Amino acid sequence: PALGYDEKSTAGRSGKVADYAAMLACIQGPDGHAVTLHRTYLKDGEKAPVPDARKVLSAGISGGAVRLCQPAQELAVAEGIETALAVHLATGKPVWAAVSAGNLEKLWLPDSVRKICIYADNDADADFDGQAFAFALARRLKKEERRTGPRAVQVFVPRQPGMDWADVWRARVESVRR
């Protein structure tokens, strides 16, 4: 309910500026051990109005994920935690969050997973990072089939530029409420 939020001053010193509610998530490496902690600072049920509402406690998460569900024969992966939760709510699929677009490409997935559904952010209104890293992961997974055996790999991208699957979920919920 109250986690200190630090910012660096112009002098380069870090200090607490406020307390916010926070969503905490463990980022796990390929061996299943904790690598670091992801923090999302919140205010009134939304991301806090601060420059860095999302922070990772330390660097070096290469290939790690927030494992929101146990993997099965099928696993869905998404860039962010909120997006992964929305995918799970919409599809019922077990899901992992890569935490960032760049880490999505590096994501480690168990060889036992036979179907991987990659839910990309639609960054067509910016630099296409969401799509680029999602398709890079799909490409890597297909190339690894010599080692892992055949896998079904699909990439899903929201139709509207600037949207991720959490935006799609929110729009769906809003239309049901009306």
Short mmCIF file of C-alpha atoms in Angstrom, two decimals:
data_model
loop_
_atom_site.label_atom_id
_atom_site.label_comp_id
_atom_site.label_asym_id
_atom_site.label_seq_id
_atom_site.Cartn_x
_atom_site.Cartn_y
_atom_site.Cartn_z
CA PRO A 1 0.00 0.00 0.00
CA ALA A 2 2.95 2.42 0.48
CA LEU A 3 6.32 2.03 -1.22
CA GLY A 4 8.86 4.82 -1.32
CA TYR A 5 9.40 6.44 -4.71
CA ASP A 6 12.89 7.82 -5.27
CA GLU A 7 14.09 10.34 -7.83
CA LYS A 8 17.54 11.70 -8.58
CA SER A 9 18.09 15.37 -7.92
CA THR A 10 19.95 17.64 -10.33
CA ALA A 11 23.01 17.03 -8.13
CA GLY A 12 22.71 13.30 -8.90
CA ARG A 13 21.62 12.25 -5.42
CA SER A 14 18.70 9.87 -5.07
CA GLY A 15 16.06 10.53 -2.46
CA LYS A 16 12.52 9.59 -1.56
CA VAL A 17 9.95 12.05 -2.88
CA ALA A 18 6.70 10.24 -2.01
CA ASP A 19 5.02 6.99 -1.03
CA TYR A 20 2.72 5.28 -3.51
CA ALA A 21 0.83 2.03 -3.62
CA ALA A 22 2.75 -0.38 -5.81
CA MET A 23 2.34 -3.58 -7.77
CA LEU A 24 5.38 -5.80 -7.19
CA ALA A 25 6.37 -8.67 -9.45
CA CYS A 26 9.22 -11.16 -9.31
CA ILE A 27 11.25 -11.51 -12.50
CA GLN A 28 12.53 -15.08 -12.82
CA GLY A 29 15.42 -16.35 -14.91
CA PRO A 30 15.49 -19.55 -16.96
CA ASP A 31 16.29 -21.60 -13.84
CA GLY A 32 13.17 -20.30 -12.08
CA HIS A 33 15.14 -18.34 -9.49
CA ALA A 34 14.37 -14.70 -8.77
CA VAL A 35 16.53 -12.33 -10.80
CA THR A 36 15.10 -9.04 -9.58
CA LEU A 37 11.92 -7.20 -8.63
CA HIS A 38 9.70 -5.11 -10.90
CA ARG A 39 7.77 -2.22 -9.32
CA THR A 40 4.85 -0.32 -10.79
CA TYR A 41 3.89 2.71 -8.71
CA LEU A 42 0.13 3.38 -8.56
CA LYS A 43 -2.23 6.17 -7.64
CA ASP A 44 -6.02 5.78 -7.68
CA GLY A 45 -5.80 2.47 -9.58
CA GLU A 46 -3.65 3.90 -12.39
CA LYS A 47 0.08 4.33 -12.92
CA ALA A 48 1.35 7.08 -10.62
CA PRO A 49 1.94 10.48 -12.28
CA VAL A 50 5.71 10.30 -11.92
CA PRO A 51 8.52 10.22 -14.51
CA ASP A 52 9.35 6.56 -13.88
CA ALA A 53 6.17 4.77 -12.75
CA ARG A 54 7.76 1.41 -13.65
CA LYS A 55 11.12 0.44 -12.23
CA VAL A 56 13.21 -2.70 -12.18
CA LEU A 57 15.30 -3.08 -9.03
CA SER A 58 18.44 -4.09 -10.94
CA ALA A 59 19.61 -4.64 -14.49
CA GLY A 60 20.43 -7.97 -16.08
CA ILE A 61 17.01 -9.53 -16.69
CA SER A 62 18.06 -10.88 -20.09
CA GLY A 63 15.50 -13.53 -21.01
CA GLY A 64 13.78 -13.43 -17.62
CA ALA A 65 10.02 -13.08 -17.21
CA VAL A 66 7.26 -12.38 -14.76
CA ARG A 67 5.68 -15.81 -14.76
CA LEU A 68 2.04 -15.06 -14.04
CA CYS A 69 0.93 -18.67 -14.70
CA GLN A 70 2.46 -22.11 -14.86
CA PRO A 71 3.34 -22.95 -18.46
CA ALA A 72 1.40 -25.74 -20.13
CA GLN A 73 1.47 -27.10 -23.69
CA GLU A 74 0.46 -23.56 -24.69
CA LEU A 75 1.88 -20.31 -23.36
CA ALA A 76 1.05 -16.71 -24.19
CA VAL A 77 3.69 -14.03 -23.78
CA ALA A 78 3.36 -10.25 -23.80
CA GLU A 79 5.57 -7.26 -23.24
CA GLY A 80 4.18 -5.77 -20.02
CA ILE A 81 2.56 -7.16 -16.90
CA GLU A 82 -0.76 -5.35 -17.37
CA THR A 83 -0.88 -6.48 -21.01
CA ALA A 84 -0.15 -10.08 -20.03
CA LEU A 85 -2.92 -10.00 -17.41
CA ALA A 86 -5.35 -8.63 -20.02
CA VAL A 87 -4.40 -11.45 -22.43
CA HIS A 88 -5.02 -13.99 -19.68
CA LEU A 89 -8.43 -12.47 -18.85
CA ALA A 90 -9.43 -12.37 -22.52
CA THR A 91 -8.18 -15.83 -23.52
CA GLY A 92 -7.74 -17.91 -20.36
CA LYS A 93 -4.27 -18.87 -21.61
CA PRO A 94 -1.35 -19.20 -19.20
CA VAL A 95 0.80 -16.10 -19.65
CA TRP A 96 4.22 -14.61 -18.94
CA ALA A 97 5.31 -10.96 -19.15
CA ALA A 98 8.67 -10.08 -20.66
CA VAL A 99 8.73 -6.67 -18.88
CA SER A 100 10.05 -4.78 -21.95
CA ALA A 101 10.00 -4.96 -25.74
CA GLY A 102 13.75 -5.55 -25.90
CA ASN A 103 13.56 -8.43 -23.43
CA LEU A 104 10.67 -10.01 -25.36
CA GLU A 105 13.10 -10.99 -28.11
CA LYS A 106 15.43 -12.65 -25.56
CA LEU A 107 12.69 -14.40 -23.57
CA TRP A 108 13.53 -17.93 -22.40
CA LEU A 109 10.67 -20.39 -22.81
CA PRO A 110 10.55 -24.03 -21.69
CA ASP A 111 11.13 -26.61 -24.43
CA SER A 112 7.98 -28.41 -23.24
CA VAL A 113 5.76 -25.58 -24.53
CA ARG A 114 4.44 -26.63 -27.95
CA LYS A 115 2.33 -23.57 -28.82
CA ILE A 116 3.51 -20.01 -28.20
CA CYS A 117 1.20 -17.05 -28.71
CA ILE A 118 3.06 -13.74 -28.76
CA TYR A 119 0.90 -10.69 -28.03
CA ALA A 120 2.75 -7.66 -29.38
CA ASP A 121 2.11 -4.00 -28.67
CA ASN A 122 1.11 -2.03 -31.80
CA ASP A 123 3.80 0.63 -31.90
CA ALA A 124 3.03 1.64 -35.50
CA ASP A 125 2.50 5.22 -34.35
CA ALA A 126 6.06 5.31 -32.98
CA ASP A 127 9.04 3.11 -33.79
CA PHE A 128 7.48 -0.36 -34.29
CA ASP A 129 9.49 -1.82 -31.37
CA GLY A 130 6.56 -3.90 -30.11
CA GLN A 131 6.06 -5.64 -33.43
CA ALA A 132 9.77 -5.90 -34.26
CA PHE A 133 10.73 -7.64 -31.02
CA ALA A 134 7.66 -9.90 -31.11
CA PHE A 135 8.51 -11.11 -34.62
CA ALA A 136 12.20 -11.45 -33.63
CA LEU A 137 11.12 -13.81 -30.84
CA ALA A 138 8.89 -15.75 -33.24
CA ARG A 139 11.76 -16.05 -35.71
CA ARG A 140 14.16 -17.25 -33.01
CA LEU A 141 11.66 -19.84 -31.75
CA LYS A 142 11.16 -21.23 -35.25
CA LYS A 143 14.93 -21.47 -35.77
CA GLU A 144 15.26 -23.34 -32.45
CA GLU A 145 12.91 -26.08 -33.67
CA ARG A 146 15.93 -28.20 -34.66
CA ARG A 147 16.62 -28.49 -30.95
CA THR A 148 13.14 -28.24 -29.41
CA GLY A 149 11.05 -30.04 -32.02
CA PRO A 150 8.15 -28.46 -33.91
CA ARG A 151 6.27 -25.64 -32.23
CA ALA A 152 3.31 -23.58 -33.32
CA VAL A 153 4.22 -19.89 -33.03
CA GLN A 154 1.77 -17.04 -33.66
CA VAL A 155 2.08 -13.27 -33.28
CA PHE A 156 -0.98 -11.15 -32.53
CA VAL A 157 -0.97 -7.35 -32.93
CA PRO A 158 -3.87 -5.02 -32.06
CA ARG A 159 -5.35 -3.38 -35.17
CA GLN A 160 -5.12 0.20 -33.95
CA PRO A 161 -1.69 1.93 -33.80
CA GLY A 162 -0.66 2.92 -30.29
CA MET A 163 -2.64 0.15 -28.61
CA ASP A 164 -1.56 -2.87 -26.62
CA TRP A 165 -3.74 -5.78 -25.51
CA ALA A 166 -4.51 -4.09 -22.18
CA ASP A 167 -6.02 -1.19 -24.16
CA VAL A 168 -8.05 -3.70 -26.20
CA TRP A 169 -9.27 -5.36 -22.97
CA ARG A 170 -10.25 -2.01 -21.40
CA ALA A 171 -12.17 -1.03 -24.56
CA ARG A 172 -13.96 -4.39 -24.51
CA VAL A 173 -14.92 -3.99 -20.83
CA GLU A 174 -16.13 -0.41 -21.45
CA SER A 175 -18.32 -1.52 -24.37
CA VAL A 176 -19.91 -4.22 -22.18
CA ARG A 177 -20.63 -1.66 -19.44
CA ARG A 178 -22.48 0.63 -21.86
#
